[in-house]
Amino acid sequence: MEDKAYKELKELAIVLKNMERRDIEDSAELVDSIIKYKIKDERIISGAFDKMLSIEFIAEEDIKEIYYKLLNYTKKIDDKLSEDYEKFFIEQFKDIDEEDEELEYT
């Protein structure tokens, strides 16, 4: 019984990791397109940031390079928007780090 539950849990973890990888790849393509085509529409840029922030179970190091690539591009267009989304990023992963610390001590 335990072997079956372990196998199912392992399969679920693989599915989630594959979904995460696809989301990261999609985000990278979107960021590259925004930069390539010099898109300045705040709704499109915000949508890209929001998409990256909404990826479930992602580690900071897995998305940080792509996210900051868009932050650096956005800073040239709208410094305030860039600052806001940098704060959102820091807050999101700060919250995750705090949750991890709580789990370690309980």
PDB file of C-alpha atoms in Angstrom:
ATOM      1  CA  MET A   1       0.000   0.000   0.000  1.00  0.00           C
ATOM      2  CA  GLU A   2       2.790   2.434   0.900  1.00  0.00           C
ATOM      3  CA  ASP A   3       4.647   1.645  -2.314  1.00  0.00           C
ATOM      4  CA  LYS A   4       1.576   2.547  -4.367  1.00  0.00           C
ATOM      5  CA  ALA A   5       1.072   5.837  -2.506  1.00  0.00           C
ATOM      6  CA  TYR A   6       4.762   6.666  -2.890  1.00  0.00           C
ATOM      7  CA  LYS A   7       4.647   5.859  -6.609  1.00  0.00           C
ATOM      8  CA  GLU A   8       1.552   8.040  -7.101  1.00  0.00           C
ATOM      9  CA  LEU A   9       3.124  10.895  -5.148  1.00  0.00           C
ATOM     10  CA  LYS A  10       6.313  10.604  -7.187  1.00  0.00           C
ATOM     11  CA  GLU A  11       4.304  10.668 -10.445  1.00  0.00           C
ATOM     12  CA  LEU A  12       2.434  13.761  -9.260  1.00  0.00           C
ATOM     13  CA  ALA A  13       5.727  15.479  -8.430  1.00  0.00           C
ATOM     14  CA  ILE A  14       6.995  14.721 -11.939  1.00  0.00           C
ATOM     15  CA  VAL A  15       3.831  16.130 -13.515  1.00  0.00           C
ATOM     16  CA  LEU A  16       4.097  19.296 -11.409  1.00  0.00           C
ATOM     17  CA  LYS A  17       7.785  19.730 -12.274  1.00  0.00           C
ATOM     18  CA  ASN A  18       7.005  19.337 -15.992  1.00  0.00           C
ATOM     19  CA  MET A  19       4.216  21.908 -15.737  1.00  0.00           C
ATOM     20  CA  GLU A  20       6.574  24.294 -13.955  1.00  0.00           C
ATOM     21  CA  ARG A  21       9.222  23.797 -16.654  1.00  0.00           C
ATOM     22  CA  ARG A  22       6.674  24.583 -19.391  1.00  0.00           C
ATOM     23  CA  ASP A  23       5.514  27.680 -17.515  1.00  0.00           C
ATOM     24  CA  ILE A  24       9.109  28.883 -17.210  1.00  0.00           C
ATOM     25  CA  GLU A  25       9.751  28.254 -20.908  1.00  0.00           C
ATOM     26  CA  ASP A  26       6.546  30.072 -21.855  1.00  0.00           C
ATOM     27  CA  SER A  27       7.515  32.994 -19.628  1.00  0.00           C
ATOM     28  CA  ALA A  28      10.990  33.155 -21.160  1.00  0.00           C
ATOM     29  CA  GLU A  29       9.509  33.232 -24.668  1.00  0.00           C
ATOM     30  CA  LEU A  30       7.053  35.954 -23.655  1.00  0.00           C
ATOM     31  CA  VAL A  31       9.786  38.088 -22.072  1.00  0.00           C
ATOM     32  CA  ASP A  32      12.020  37.646 -25.124  1.00  0.00           C
ATOM     33  CA  SER A  33       9.146  38.697 -27.398  1.00  0.00           C
ATOM     34  CA  ILE A  34       8.347  41.758 -25.301  1.00  0.00           C
ATOM     35  CA  ILE A  35      11.968  42.857 -25.496  1.00  0.00           C
ATOM     36  CA  LYS A  36      12.461  41.911 -29.159  1.00  0.00           C
ATOM     37  CA  TYR A  37       9.398  43.819 -30.316  1.00  0.00           C
ATOM     38  CA  LYS A  38       9.986  46.684 -27.865  1.00  0.00           C
ATOM     39  CA  ILE A  39       6.515  46.349 -26.404  1.00  0.00           C
ATOM     40  CA  LYS A  40       5.650  49.219 -24.078  1.00  0.00           C
ATOM     41  CA  ASP A  41       2.033  48.365 -23.272  1.00  0.00           C
ATOM     42  CA  GLU A  42       1.807  48.256 -19.488  1.00  0.00           C
ATOM     43  CA  ARG A  43      -0.996  45.661 -19.574  1.00  0.00           C
ATOM     44  CA  ILE A  44       1.134  43.221 -21.563  1.00  0.00           C
ATOM     45  CA  ILE A  45       4.208  43.767 -19.401  1.00  0.00           C
ATOM     46  CA  SER A  46       2.187  43.503 -16.181  1.00  0.00           C
ATOM     47  CA  GLY A  47       0.563  40.341 -17.513  1.00  0.00           C
ATOM     48  CA  ALA A  48       3.988  38.792 -18.073  1.00  0.00           C
ATOM     49  CA  PHE A  49       5.081  39.667 -14.533  1.00  0.00           C
ATOM     50  CA  ASP A  50       1.811  38.373 -13.089  1.00  0.00           C
ATOM     51  CA  LYS A  51       2.134  35.135 -15.043  1.00  0.00           C
ATOM     52  CA  MET A  52       5.600  34.526 -13.608  1.00  0.00           C
ATOM     53  CA  LEU A  53       4.482  35.370 -10.072  1.00  0.00           C
ATOM     54  CA  SER A  54       1.561  32.967 -10.344  1.00  0.00           C
ATOM     55  CA  ILE A  55       3.589  29.862 -11.204  1.00  0.00           C
ATOM     56  CA  GLU A  56       2.881  27.395  -8.425  1.00  0.00           C
ATOM     57  CA  PHE A  57       5.619  25.621  -6.471  1.00  0.00           C
ATOM     58  CA  ILE A  58       8.435  27.504  -8.189  1.00  0.00           C
ATOM     59  CA  ALA A  59      11.764  28.189  -6.571  1.00  0.00           C
ATOM     60  CA  GLU A  60      13.105  31.717  -6.698  1.00  0.00           C
ATOM     61  CA  GLU A  61      16.254  30.667  -8.519  1.00  0.00           C
ATOM     62  CA  ASP A  62      14.210  29.009 -11.286  1.00  0.00           C
ATOM     63  CA  ILE A  63      12.454  32.224 -12.352  1.00  0.00           C
ATOM     64  CA  LYS A  64      14.670  35.037 -11.088  1.00  0.00           C
ATOM     65  CA  GLU A  65      16.833  35.428 -14.228  1.00  0.00           C
ATOM     66  CA  ILE A  66      13.838  35.728 -16.559  1.00  0.00           C
ATOM     67  CA  TYR A  67      11.942  37.965 -14.156  1.00  0.00           C
ATOM     68  CA  TYR A  68      14.858  40.358 -13.721  1.00  0.00           C
ATOM     69  CA  LYS A  69      15.460  40.416 -17.463  1.00  0.00           C
ATOM     70  CA  LEU A  70      11.961  41.867 -17.838  1.00  0.00           C
ATOM     71  CA  LEU A  71      12.502  44.165 -14.828  1.00  0.00           C
ATOM     72  CA  ASN A  72      15.611  45.629 -16.454  1.00  0.00           C
ATOM     73  CA  TYR A  73      13.736  46.190 -19.727  1.00  0.00           C
ATOM     74  CA  THR A  74      10.759  47.710 -17.926  1.00  0.00           C
ATOM     75  CA  LYS A  75      12.974  50.069 -15.944  1.00  0.00           C
ATOM     76  CA  LYS A  76      13.869  51.835 -19.207  1.00  0.00           C
ATOM     77  CA  ILE A  77      10.174  52.369 -19.984  1.00  0.00           C
ATOM     78  CA  ASP A  78       8.504  52.865 -16.609  1.00  0.00           C
ATOM     79  CA  ASP A  79      10.737  53.041 -13.560  1.00  0.00           C
ATOM     80  CA  LYS A  80       7.790  52.980 -11.132  1.00  0.00           C
ATOM     81  CA  LEU A  81       6.298  49.838 -12.691  1.00  0.00           C
ATOM     82  CA  SER A  82       9.685  48.143 -12.497  1.00  0.00           C
ATOM     83  CA  GLU A  83      10.100  49.098  -8.832  1.00  0.00           C
ATOM     84  CA  ASP A  84       6.613  47.828  -7.978  1.00  0.00           C
ATOM     85  CA  TYR A  85       7.174  44.451  -9.610  1.00  0.00           C
ATOM     86  CA  GLU A  86      10.577  44.076  -7.986  1.00  0.00           C
ATOM     87  CA  LYS A  87       8.886  44.591  -4.610  1.00  0.00           C
ATOM     88  CA  PHE A  88       6.222  42.000  -5.519  1.00  0.00           C
ATOM     89  CA  PHE A  89       8.955  39.496  -6.407  1.00  0.00           C
ATOM     90  CA  ILE A  90      10.892  40.096  -3.200  1.00  0.00           C
ATOM     91  CA  GLU A  91       7.737  39.850  -1.096  1.00  0.00           C
ATOM     92  CA  GLN A  92       6.555  36.654  -2.761  1.00  0.00           C
ATOM     93  CA  PHE A  93       9.778  34.793  -2.146  1.00  0.00           C
ATOM     94  CA  LYS A  94      10.283  36.330   1.285  1.00  0.00           C
ATOM     95  CA  ASP A  95       6.919  34.845   2.265  1.00  0.00           C
ATOM     96  CA  ILE A  96       7.939  31.444   0.897  1.00  0.00           C
ATOM     97  CA  ASP A  97      11.270  31.552   2.764  1.00  0.00           C
ATOM     98  CA  GLU A  98       9.450  32.411   6.000  1.00  0.00           C
ATOM     99  CA  GLU A  99       7.039  29.504   5.496  1.00  0.00           C
ATOM    100  CA  ASP A 100       9.973  27.153   4.924  1.00  0.00           C
ATOM    101  CA  GLU A 101      11.619  28.358   8.132  1.00  0.00           C
ATOM    102  CA  GLU A 102       8.397  27.763  10.070  1.00  0.00           C
ATOM    103  CA  LEU A 103       8.215  24.209   8.737  1.00  0.00           C
ATOM    104  CA  GLU A 104      11.794  23.527   9.804  1.00  0.00           C
ATOM    105  CA  TYR A 105      11.113  24.536  13.398  1.00  0.00           C
ATOM    106  CA  THR A 106       7.830  22.724  13.915  1.00  0.00           C
TER     107      THR A 106
END
